Amino acid sequence: MQVRKFHHKSSSPHLSTLEQVGQMVIMMNDFFNPMYIKRAWCIFETYVCISKGLPMTMIVPPGAQADFARKLDNGAGLADVQKKF
């Protein structure tokens, strides 16, 4: 499989703002079925941050954090988490 580097123009006001701010916060609603990765724009913003070396911070609601911890705590939890990722 050949991978080609995607070149984008930063003419979008949103991308210009992202570059000016210099970092991004990713708001995840859930670890196992996140809406974030189903939105093309969110994936593109993540790509821009990675390609420009901008830091990203992921935040998750307390309930989703607790669910993640419960899955890790149960016997097969780590295997379940690995399957999801």
Coordinates of C-alpha atoms in Angstrom, one line a residue:
M1 CA 0.0 0.0 0.0
Q2 CA 1.4 3.4 -0.9
V3 CA 0.8 6.3 1.4
R4 CA 0.8 9.8 0.1
K5 CA 1.2 12.8 2.2
F6 CA -1.9 15.0 2.1
H7 CA -1.2 18.7 1.6
H8 CA -3.8 21.2 2.8
K9 CA -4.1 24.9 2.5
S10 CA -4.6 26.8 5.7
S11 CA -6.9 29.3 4.2
S12 CA -9.8 28.2 6.4
P13 CA -10.4 30.6 9.3
H14 CA -10.8 27.6 11.6
L15 CA -7.4 26.2 10.7
S16 CA -5.8 29.6 11.0
T17 CA -7.3 29.9 14.5
L18 CA -6.0 26.4 15.3
E19 CA -2.5 27.3 14.2
Q20 CA -2.6 30.6 16.1
V21 CA -3.9 29.0 19.3
G22 CA -1.2 26.3 19.0
Q23 CA -3.0 23.4 20.7
M24 CA -6.2 21.5 20.6
V25 CA -8.6 20.0 23.1
I26 CA -10.3 16.8 22.0
M27 CA -13.7 16.3 23.8
M28 CA -14.6 12.6 23.8
N29 CA -18.0 11.6 24.9
D30 CA -17.0 7.9 25.3
F31 CA -13.9 5.7 25.0
F32 CA -15.5 2.8 23.3
N33 CA -17.8 4.5 20.8
P34 CA -16.7 8.1 20.5
M35 CA -18.6 10.5 18.2
Y36 CA -15.4 12.4 17.7
I37 CA -13.9 9.8 15.3
K38 CA -17.1 9.7 13.3
R39 CA -16.8 13.3 12.3
A40 CA -14.7 14.1 9.2
W41 CA -13.9 17.6 10.4
C42 CA -12.6 16.4 13.8
I43 CA -10.4 13.8 12.1
F44 CA -9.1 16.5 9.8
E45 CA -8.3 18.8 12.7
T46 CA -6.5 16.0 14.4
Y47 CA -4.5 15.4 11.3
V48 CA -3.6 19.1 11.1
C49 CA -2.4 19.1 14.7
I50 CA -0.3 16.0 14.2
S51 CA 1.2 17.3 10.9
K52 CA 2.1 20.7 12.5
G53 CA 3.3 19.1 15.8
L54 CA 0.7 20.9 17.9
P55 CA -0.1 19.4 21.3
M56 CA -3.5 17.8 21.9
T57 CA -5.3 17.2 25.2
M58 CA -8.1 14.7 25.4
I59 CA -10.9 15.3 27.9
V60 CA -13.6 12.7 28.8
P61 CA -16.6 13.1 31.0
P62 CA -16.4 11.5 34.5
G63 CA -19.0 8.8 33.6
A64 CA -17.0 7.6 30.6
Q65 CA -13.8 7.6 32.7
A66 CA -15.5 5.5 35.3
D67 CA -16.7 3.1 32.6
F68 CA -13.2 2.8 31.2
A69 CA -11.8 2.1 34.7
R70 CA -14.4 -0.6 35.4
K71 CA -13.6 -2.3 32.1
L72 CA -9.9 -2.3 33.0
D73 CA -10.7 -3.6 36.5
N74 CA -12.7 -6.6 35.4
G75 CA -10.9 -9.9 34.5
A76 CA -11.1 -9.6 30.7
G77 CA -11.1 -5.8 30.8
L78 CA -7.8 -5.1 29.2
A79 CA -8.5 -7.5 26.3
D80 CA -11.9 -5.8 25.8
V81 CA -10.2 -2.4 25.8
Q82 CA -7.6 -3.6 23.3
K83 CA -10.3 -4.9 20.9
K84 CA -12.0 -1.5 20.9
F85 CA -8.8 0.3 20.0

